[in-house]
Amino acid sequence: MTASKRAFITGITGQDGAYLAKLLVDKGYEVFGLLARRSTSTVWRLDYVGILDQITLIDGDLTDLSSLIRALKIAKPHEIYNLGAQSFVGSSWDQPILTGQVTAIGVTNVLEAIRLTDPSARFYQASTSEMFGLIQKEQQDEQTPFYPRSPYGVAKLYGHWATVNYRESFKLHASSGILFNHESPLRGIEFVTRKVTDAVARIKLGKQQQLALGNIDAKRDWGFAGDYVEAMWLMLQQEQPDDYVIATGITTTVRDMCRIAFEHVGLNYEDHVVIDPRYYRPAEVEVLLGNPAKAQAKLGWKATTTLDQLITMMVDADMKRVGAI
Ligand code: NAP
Ligand code: F7E
């Protein structure tokens, strides 16, 4: 038990933010989070995991350095997790500049705020398999060259190298987790797994007929977000900062993920899925497959939820949610 530790999370209202905040609260941390102002409430995930009244939210934005400095002065954290981002790859072609400002420059803003307040704080950067993009090796690990394929991937690559550079330049305890896709019932509705599980529930309950998707031959290495936030925490418990690939080591097509989701409620995806080229991307990441060997060896971390378990968990949650509407 780490009773006196304080953690600060950007992106606390997102999928990973909610699971990580819950993990840290359960470990006895005092948890602070950056809350970007929106016109409607964004705390529903924190409510869902049951910790909204056990954390402290501080107003601020990743694009506003002064707000980050103020937040760190209030929270005085030992550990800082930078999960905030414009994280939807599809939107990054429509809002490339915003994506750069939040997802790339936002990382330097957090790193600068750390240098200016307490450089002994430990830092985690939410890097991504999207940096591998047009893959240079069949199974990607920490040594695989990067080749991003979207403004999002490009922005994340900047954030990754900024993290490495601040570690080397200023000796910050800064680690970069190169996480492959991870999903949950708290996943945003625009991402393909959640779009599918929500549609499966609606179709099963007679509220929708069809599901329009883009490239269903794309392959992803999908894991459960609840498993992946453990790896983030483990990285900051190491004596030395480092970079780690976090993945399951199994890749599956969007098509097969659909098959699993529809079959769980006794339906055939081929009767409902239609292809709509509007969902094709200007440049696609066709296949991703991670090698989590280093994380297993050094952190003792391993994905424990299978894709079948993950998708059925998500369909069940959506059946409950859609059924209650
Ligand atoms: P998410 O659900 O999209 O959450 C993103 C978070 O960032 C939200 O809390 C959002 O706040 C916040 N945010 C956006 N713009 C901001 C700004 N200008 N200032 C402050 N906060 C801002 O993402 P996620 O799936 O939890 O992913 C967490 C992180 O891991 C992201 O950096 C993502 O890029 C990265 N990542 C995700 C995956 C994955 O498969 N999930 C894999 C690799 C890396 P609002 O709620 O107010 O919008
Ligand atoms: O797409 C294909 C799409 O949007 C997965 C983010 O968390 O993981 C996520 O990025 C695949 C792509 O996730 C639809 O073309 C087909 O090949 O669920 P996604 P993503 O782009 O892999 C990485 C690791 C991150 O870091 C990101 O932040 O599915 N696909 N049809 C579709 N995708 C969507 N969204 N919608 C479709 O209709």
Coordinates of C-alpha atoms and ligand atoms in Angstrom, one line a residue:
M1 CA 0.0 0.0 0.0
T2 CA 1.4 3.4 -1.0
A3 CA -0.8 5.6 1.3
S4 CA 0.9 9.0 0.9
K5 CA 1.5 9.0 -2.9
R6 CA -0.2 11.6 -5.1
A7 CA -0.9 11.1 -8.8
F8 CA -2.0 13.6 -11.5
I9 CA -3.7 12.3 -14.6
T10 CA -4.4 14.3 -17.8
G11 CA -7.3 12.7 -19.8
I12 CA -8.9 11.5 -16.6
T13 CA -12.3 11.7 -18.1
G14 CA -11.4 9.3 -21.0
Q15 CA -11.5 5.5 -21.1
D16 CA -8.0 4.9 -19.7
G17 CA -8.2 7.9 -17.3
A18 CA -11.2 6.3 -15.6
Y19 CA -9.6 2.8 -15.2
L20 CA -6.3 4.3 -14.1
A21 CA -7.8 6.6 -11.6
K22 CA -9.8 3.7 -10.1
L23 CA -6.6 1.5 -10.0
L24 CA -4.7 4.3 -8.2
V25 CA -7.5 5.1 -5.7
D26 CA -7.7 1.4 -4.9
K27 CA -3.9 1.4 -4.3
G28 CA -4.4 4.3 -1.8
Y29 CA -3.2 7.2 -3.9
E30 CA -4.5 10.7 -3.7
V31 CA -5.7 11.2 -7.3
F32 CA -5.9 14.5 -9.1
G33 CA -7.1 15.0 -12.7
L34 CA -7.1 17.7 -15.3
L35 CA -10.6 18.7 -16.3
A36 CA -10.9 20.5 -19.7
R37 CA -13.9 22.7 -19.7
R38 CA -16.8 21.6 -21.9
S39 CA -20.4 22.9 -22.1
T40 CA -21.7 19.5 -20.9
S41 CA -20.4 17.2 -18.2
T42 CA -17.7 14.7 -19.1
V43 CA -17.3 12.8 -15.8
W44 CA -19.7 9.9 -16.6
R45 CA -16.9 7.3 -16.8
L46 CA -15.6 8.4 -13.4
D47 CA -19.1 7.9 -12.1
Y48 CA -19.3 4.5 -13.8
V49 CA -16.2 3.2 -12.1
G50 CA -17.5 4.7 -8.8
I51 CA -14.7 7.1 -7.8
L52 CA -16.0 10.5 -8.7
D53 CA -16.3 11.6 -5.1
Q54 CA -12.8 10.2 -4.3
I55 CA -10.7 12.3 -6.7
T56 CA -9.9 16.0 -7.2
L57 CA -10.5 17.6 -10.6
I58 CA -8.5 20.7 -11.5
D59 CA -9.6 23.0 -14.4
G60 CA -7.0 23.2 -17.2
D61 CA -6.1 22.3 -20.8
L62 CA -3.1 20.6 -22.4
T63 CA -2.7 23.6 -24.7
D64 CA -2.5 26.1 -21.8
L65 CA 0.9 25.8 -20.1
S66 CA -0.1 28.1 -17.3
S67 CA -3.0 25.9 -16.4
L68 CA -0.7 22.9 -16.2
I69 CA 1.8 24.7 -13.9
R70 CA -1.1 25.8 -11.7
A71 CA -2.5 22.3 -11.6
L72 CA 0.9 20.7 -10.7
K73 CA 1.4 23.3 -7.9
I74 CA -1.9 22.3 -6.4
A75 CA -1.6 18.5 -6.8
K76 CA 2.2 18.2 -6.0
P77 CA 2.2 14.8 -7.6
H78 CA 4.8 12.1 -7.3
E79 CA 3.5 10.5 -10.5
I80 CA 2.1 12.2 -13.6
Y81 CA 0.2 10.3 -16.3
N82 CA -0.3 12.1 -19.6
L83 CA -3.3 10.4 -21.1
G84 CA -5.0 13.5 -22.6
A85 CA -5.1 13.7 -26.4
Q86 CA -7.3 14.1 -29.5
S87 CA -7.2 10.4 -29.7
F88 CA -9.5 9.5 -32.7
V89 CA -7.3 8.7 -35.7
G90 CA -10.3 9.4 -38.1
S91 CA -10.7 13.0 -36.9
S92 CA -7.0 13.7 -37.1
W93 CA -7.3 14.3 -40.9
D94 CA -10.2 16.8 -40.3
Q95 CA -8.5 18.5 -37.4
P96 CA -4.8 18.1 -38.0
I97 CA -3.7 21.3 -36.4
L98 CA -5.7 20.8 -33.2
T99 CA -4.4 17.2 -33.1
G100 CA -0.9 18.6 -33.2
Q101 CA -1.5 21.2 -30.6
V102 CA -3.1 18.8 -28.1
T103 CA -1.5 15.4 -28.9
A104 CA 2.0 16.7 -29.7
I105 CA 2.7 20.1 -28.2
G106 CA 0.5 19.2 -25.2
V107 CA 3.2 16.7 -24.2
T108 CA 6.0 19.3 -24.2
N109 CA 3.7 21.6 -22.1
V110 CA 3.3 18.8 -19.5
L111 CA 7.1 18.1 -19.5
E112 CA 7.9 21.9 -19.2
A113 CA 5.4 22.2 -16.3
I114 CA 7.2 19.3 -14.6
R115 CA 10.6 21.0 -15.1
L116 CA 9.3 24.2 -13.8
T117 CA 7.6 22.7 -10.7
D118 CA 9.1 19.4 -9.6
P119 CA 11.6 17.6 -11.9
S120 CA 11.7 14.6 -9.5
A121 CA 8.1 13.7 -10.4
R122 CA 7.8 10.5 -12.5
F123 CA 6.2 10.9 -15.9
Y124 CA 4.2 8.5 -18.1
Q125 CA 3.5 9.3 -21.8
A126 CA 0.6 7.5 -23.6
S127 CA 2.3 6.5 -26.8
T128 CA 0.7 4.3 -29.3
S129 CA 1.1 1.5 -31.9
E130 CA -0.1 4.0 -34.5
M131 CA 3.5 5.2 -34.5
F132 CA 4.4 1.9 -36.3
G133 CA 1.7 2.7 -39.0
L134 CA 3.1 1.2 -42.2
I135 CA 4.8 -1.6 -40.3
Q136 CA 8.5 -2.2 -40.9
K137 CA 8.5 -5.6 -39.1
E138 CA 5.8 -8.3 -38.9
Q139 CA 5.7 -8.1 -35.1
Q140 CA 6.5 -4.7 -33.6
D141 CA 8.7 -4.2 -30.5
E142 CA 10.6 -1.4 -28.9
Q143 CA 13.3 -1.6 -31.6
T144 CA 11.0 -1.5 -34.6
P145 CA 11.3 1.7 -36.8
F146 CA 8.3 4.0 -36.8
Y147 CA 6.3 5.0 -39.9
P148 CA 3.1 6.9 -38.8
R149 CA 0.2 7.1 -41.2
S150 CA -2.0 9.8 -39.8
P151 CA -1.8 13.3 -38.3
Y152 CA -2.5 11.5 -35.0
G153 CA 0.4 9.1 -35.5
V154 CA 2.7 11.9 -36.4
A155 CA 1.7 13.9 -33.3
K156 CA 2.1 10.9 -31.0
L157 CA 5.6 10.3 -32.5
Y158 CA 6.6 13.9 -31.5
G159 CA 5.3 13.2 -28.0
H160 CA 7.2 9.9 -27.8
W161 CA 10.5 11.6 -28.8
A162 CA 9.9 14.6 -26.6
T163 CA 9.6 12.1 -23.7
V164 CA 12.8 10.3 -24.6
N165 CA 14.6 13.6 -25.1
Y166 CA 13.5 15.0 -21.7
R167 CA 14.7 11.8 -20.1
E168 CA 18.1 12.1 -21.8
S169 CA 18.4 15.9 -21.6
F170 CA 17.2 16.6 -18.1
K171 CA 17.3 13.1 -16.4
L172 CA 13.5 13.1 -15.9
H173 CA 12.0 9.8 -14.9
A174 CA 10.0 9.8 -18.1
S175 CA 8.6 6.6 -19.6
S176 CA 6.7 6.0 -22.8
G177 CA 4.2 3.2 -23.0
I178 CA 3.7 2.1 -26.6
L179 CA 0.2 0.7 -26.2
F180 CA -1.6 -1.3 -28.8
N181 CA -5.4 -0.9 -29.1
H182 CA -7.3 -1.5 -25.9
E183 CA -11.0 -1.4 -25.4
S184 CA -13.7 -1.7 -22.8
P185 CA -17.4 -0.9 -22.1
L186 CA -16.0 2.7 -21.5
R187 CA -14.6 3.0 -25.1
G188 CA -15.8 6.0 -27.1
I189 CA -18.6 5.2 -29.5
E190 CA -16.5 6.3 -32.6
F191 CA -13.9 3.5 -32.2
V192 CA -14.7 0.4 -34.2
T193 CA -15.1 -2.2 -31.4
R194 CA -17.6 0.0 -29.4
K195 CA -19.3 1.0 -32.7
V196 CA -19.8 -2.7 -33.4
T197 CA -20.9 -3.8 -29.9
D198 CA -23.4 -0.9 -29.6
A199 CA -24.8 -1.7 -33.0
V200 CA -25.1 -5.4 -32.1
A201 CA -27.2 -4.5 -29.0
R202 CA -29.4 -2.1 -31.1
I203 CA -29.9 -4.6 -33.8
K204 CA -30.7 -7.4 -31.3
L205 CA -33.2 -5.1 -29.5
G206 CA -34.9 -4.1 -32.8
K207 CA -33.7 -0.5 -32.7
Q208 CA -31.4 -0.6 -35.8
Q209 CA -31.1 -2.8 -38.9
Q210 CA -27.7 -2.3 -40.4
L211 CA -24.2 -1.4 -39.4
A212 CA -22.0 0.7 -41.8
L213 CA -18.3 0.1 -41.6
G214 CA -15.1 0.9 -43.6
N215 CA -12.1 -1.4 -44.0
I216 CA -13.1 -4.6 -42.2
D217 CA -10.0 -6.4 -43.4
A218 CA -7.8 -4.2 -41.2
K219 CA -6.1 -6.1 -38.4
R220 CA -5.5 -5.0 -34.8
D221 CA -3.9 -6.4 -31.6
W222 CA -6.8 -5.7 -29.2
G223 CA -6.6 -5.9 -25.4
F224 CA -8.7 -4.9 -22.4
A225 CA -8.1 -1.3 -21.1
G226 CA -8.4 -2.6 -17.5
D227 CA -5.3 -4.8 -18.0
Y228 CA -3.3 -2.0 -19.8
V229 CA -3.6 0.7 -17.1
E230 CA -1.7 -1.8 -14.8
A231 CA 1.2 -1.7 -17.2
M232 CA 1.3 2.2 -17.0
W233 CA 1.5 2.1 -13.2
L234 CA 4.2 -0.7 -13.3
M235 CA 6.4 1.5 -15.6
L236 CA 6.5 4.3 -13.0
Q237 CA 7.4 1.9 -10.2
Q238 CA 10.7 0.9 -12.0
E239 CA 13.9 2.3 -10.8
Q240 CA 14.9 3.4 -14.3
P241 CA 12.5 5.0 -16.8
D242 CA 12.2 3.2 -20.2
D243 CA 9.9 2.5 -23.1
Y244 CA 7.7 -0.6 -23.3
V245 CA 5.4 -2.2 -25.9
I246 CA 2.1 -3.2 -24.3
A247 CA 0.1 -5.7 -26.4
T248 CA -1.5 -9.2 -26.5
G249 CA 0.7 -10.6 -29.3
I250 CA -2.4 -11.7 -31.2
T251 CA -3.9 -9.9 -34.2
T252 CA -7.5 -10.2 -35.5
T253 CA -9.4 -8.6 -38.4
V254 CA -12.3 -6.2 -37.8
R255 CA -14.4 -8.7 -39.7
D256 CA -13.6 -11.5 -37.1
M257 CA -14.2 -9.1 -34.3
C258 CA -17.6 -8.4 -35.8
R259 CA -18.3 -12.2 -36.1
I260 CA -17.6 -12.6 -32.4
A261 CA -19.8 -9.7 -31.4
F262 CA -22.8 -10.7 -33.5
E263 CA -22.5 -14.4 -32.7
H264 CA -22.6 -13.6 -28.9
V265 CA -26.3 -12.7 -29.4
G266 CA -27.1 -15.3 -31.9
L267 CA -26.8 -13.1 -35.1
N268 CA -24.7 -13.4 -38.3
Y269 CA -22.7 -10.3 -39.0
E270 CA -23.0 -10.9 -42.8
D271 CA -26.8 -10.2 -42.5
H272 CA -26.2 -6.7 -41.0
V273 CA -22.8 -5.2 -41.9
V274 CA -22.6 -3.0 -45.0
I275 CA -19.5 -1.3 -46.3
D276 CA -19.6 2.4 -46.6
P277 CA -16.5 4.0 -48.2
R278 CA -17.1 7.1 -46.1
Y279 CA -15.3 5.2 -43.3
Y280 CA -12.2 4.5 -45.4
R281 CA -9.2 6.5 -44.2
P282 CA -6.9 8.6 -46.5
A283 CA -4.0 6.3 -45.4
E284 CA -4.7 3.1 -43.6
V285 CA -2.8 1.1 -41.0
E286 CA -3.6 -2.3 -42.4
V287 CA -2.1 -4.5 -39.6
L288 CA -0.7 -4.2 -36.2
L289 CA 0.8 -6.9 -34.0
G290 CA 2.7 -6.2 -30.9
N291 CA 5.5 -8.1 -29.1
P292 CA 5.0 -7.6 -25.3
A293 CA 8.1 -9.8 -24.4
K294 CA 10.0 -6.9 -22.7
A295 CA 7.0 -5.9 -20.6
Q296 CA 6.6 -9.5 -19.5
A297 CA 10.2 -9.9 -18.7
K298 CA 10.9 -6.5 -16.9
L299 CA 7.5 -5.5 -15.6
G300 CA 6.0 -9.0 -15.0
W301 CA 3.0 -7.7 -17.1
K302 CA 0.9 -9.9 -19.3
A303 CA -2.6 -9.3 -21.0
T304 CA -5.1 -11.5 -19.2
T305 CA -8.3 -10.8 -21.1
T306 CA -8.9 -12.6 -24.5
L307 CA -10.6 -10.8 -27.4
D308 CA -13.6 -13.1 -27.0
Q309 CA -13.9 -12.2 -23.3
L310 CA -13.4 -8.5 -24.1
I311 CA -16.0 -8.3 -26.9
T312 CA -18.6 -10.3 -25.0
M313 CA -18.1 -8.0 -22.0
M314 CA -18.7 -5.0 -24.2
V315 CA -21.8 -6.5 -26.0
D316 CA -23.3 -7.4 -22.6
A317 CA -22.7 -3.9 -21.3
D318 CA -24.3 -2.4 -24.4
M319 CA -27.2 -4.8 -24.2
K320 CA -27.8 -3.5 -20.7
R321 CA -27.4 0.2 -21.7
V322 CA -29.5 0.1 -24.9
G323 CA -32.1 -2.1 -23.1
A324 CA -32.5 0.6 -20.5
I325 CA -33.1 3.5 -23.0
Ligands
NAP1 P1 -10.0 9.0 -24.8 O1 -11.1 8.2 -24.2 O2 -10.2 9.6 -26.2 O3 -9.6 10.2 -23.8 C1 -8.9 11.3 -24.1 C2 -8.9 12.3 -22.9 O4 -8.1 13.4 -23.3 C3 -10.3 12.8 -22.4 O5 -10.2 12.8 -21.0 C4 -10.3 14.2 -23.0 O6 -11.2 15.1 -22.3 C5 -8.9 14.6 -22.9 N1 -8.5 15.7 -23.7 C6 -8.7 15.9 -25.0 N2 -8.3 17.2 -25.4 C7 -7.8 17.8 -24.2 C8 -7.2 19.0 -24.0 N3 -7.0 19.9 -25.0 N4 -6.8 19.3 -22.7 C9 -7.0 18.4 -21.7 N5 -7.5 17.2 -21.9 C10 -7.9 16.9 -23.2 O7 -8.6 8.2 -25.0 P2 -8.2 6.8 -24.3 O8 -8.6 5.7 -25.2 O9 -8.6 6.8 -22.9 O10 -6.6 6.9 -24.4 C11 -5.8 7.5 -23.5 C12 -4.5 7.9 -24.1 O11 -3.8 6.8 -24.6 C13 -4.6 8.9 -25.3 O12 -3.5 9.8 -25.2 C14 -4.6 8.0 -26.5 O13 -4.1 8.8 -27.6 C15 -3.6 7.0 -26.0 N6 -3.7 5.6 -26.6 C16 -4.9 5.0 -26.6 C17 -5.0 3.7 -27.0 C18 -6.3 2.9 -27.0 O14 -6.4 1.9 -27.7 N7 -7.2 3.3 -26.2 C19 -3.8 3.1 -27.5 C20 -2.6 3.8 -27.4 C21 -2.5 5.0 -27.0 P3 -12.7 15.2 -22.6 O15 -13.4 14.0 -21.9 O16 -13.1 16.5 -22.0 O17 -12.9 15.1 -24.1
F7E2 O1 -10.0 1.7 -35.9 C1 -11.1 0.1 -39.1 C2 -10.2 1.4 -39.1 O2 -10.8 3.8 -34.9 C3 -9.5 0.4 -36.0 C4 -7.1 4.7 -31.0 O3 -7.4 4.4 -29.7 O4 -6.0 2.7 -31.3 C5 -7.1 3.5 -31.8 O5 -6.9 3.8 -33.2 C6 -9.5 -0.2 -37.4 C7 -9.0 0.8 -38.4 O6 -8.9 2.5 -33.8 C8 -14.5 1.4 -39.2 O7 -10.0 1.8 -40.5 C9 -13.3 -0.1 -40.2 O8 -8.2 0.1 -39.3 O9 -11.1 1.6 -33.6 P1 -10.3 2.4 -34.5 P2 -7.4 2.9 -34.4 O10 -7.5 3.8 -35.6 O11 -6.7 1.6 -34.5 C10 -4.7 3.3 -31.4 C11 -3.7 2.3 -30.8 C12 -4.7 4.6 -30.8 O12 -3.7 5.1 -30.3 C13 -5.8 5.5 -31.1 O13 -5.9 6.6 -30.2 O14 -10.9 -0.4 -37.8 N1 -12.5 0.4 -39.3 N2 -14.5 0.4 -40.1 C14 -13.2 1.4 -38.6 N3 -12.9 2.2 -37.6 C15 -13.8 3.1 -37.2 N4 -13.5 3.9 -36.1 N5 -15.1 3.1 -37.7 C16 -15.5 2.3 -38.7 O15 -16.6 2.3 -39.1

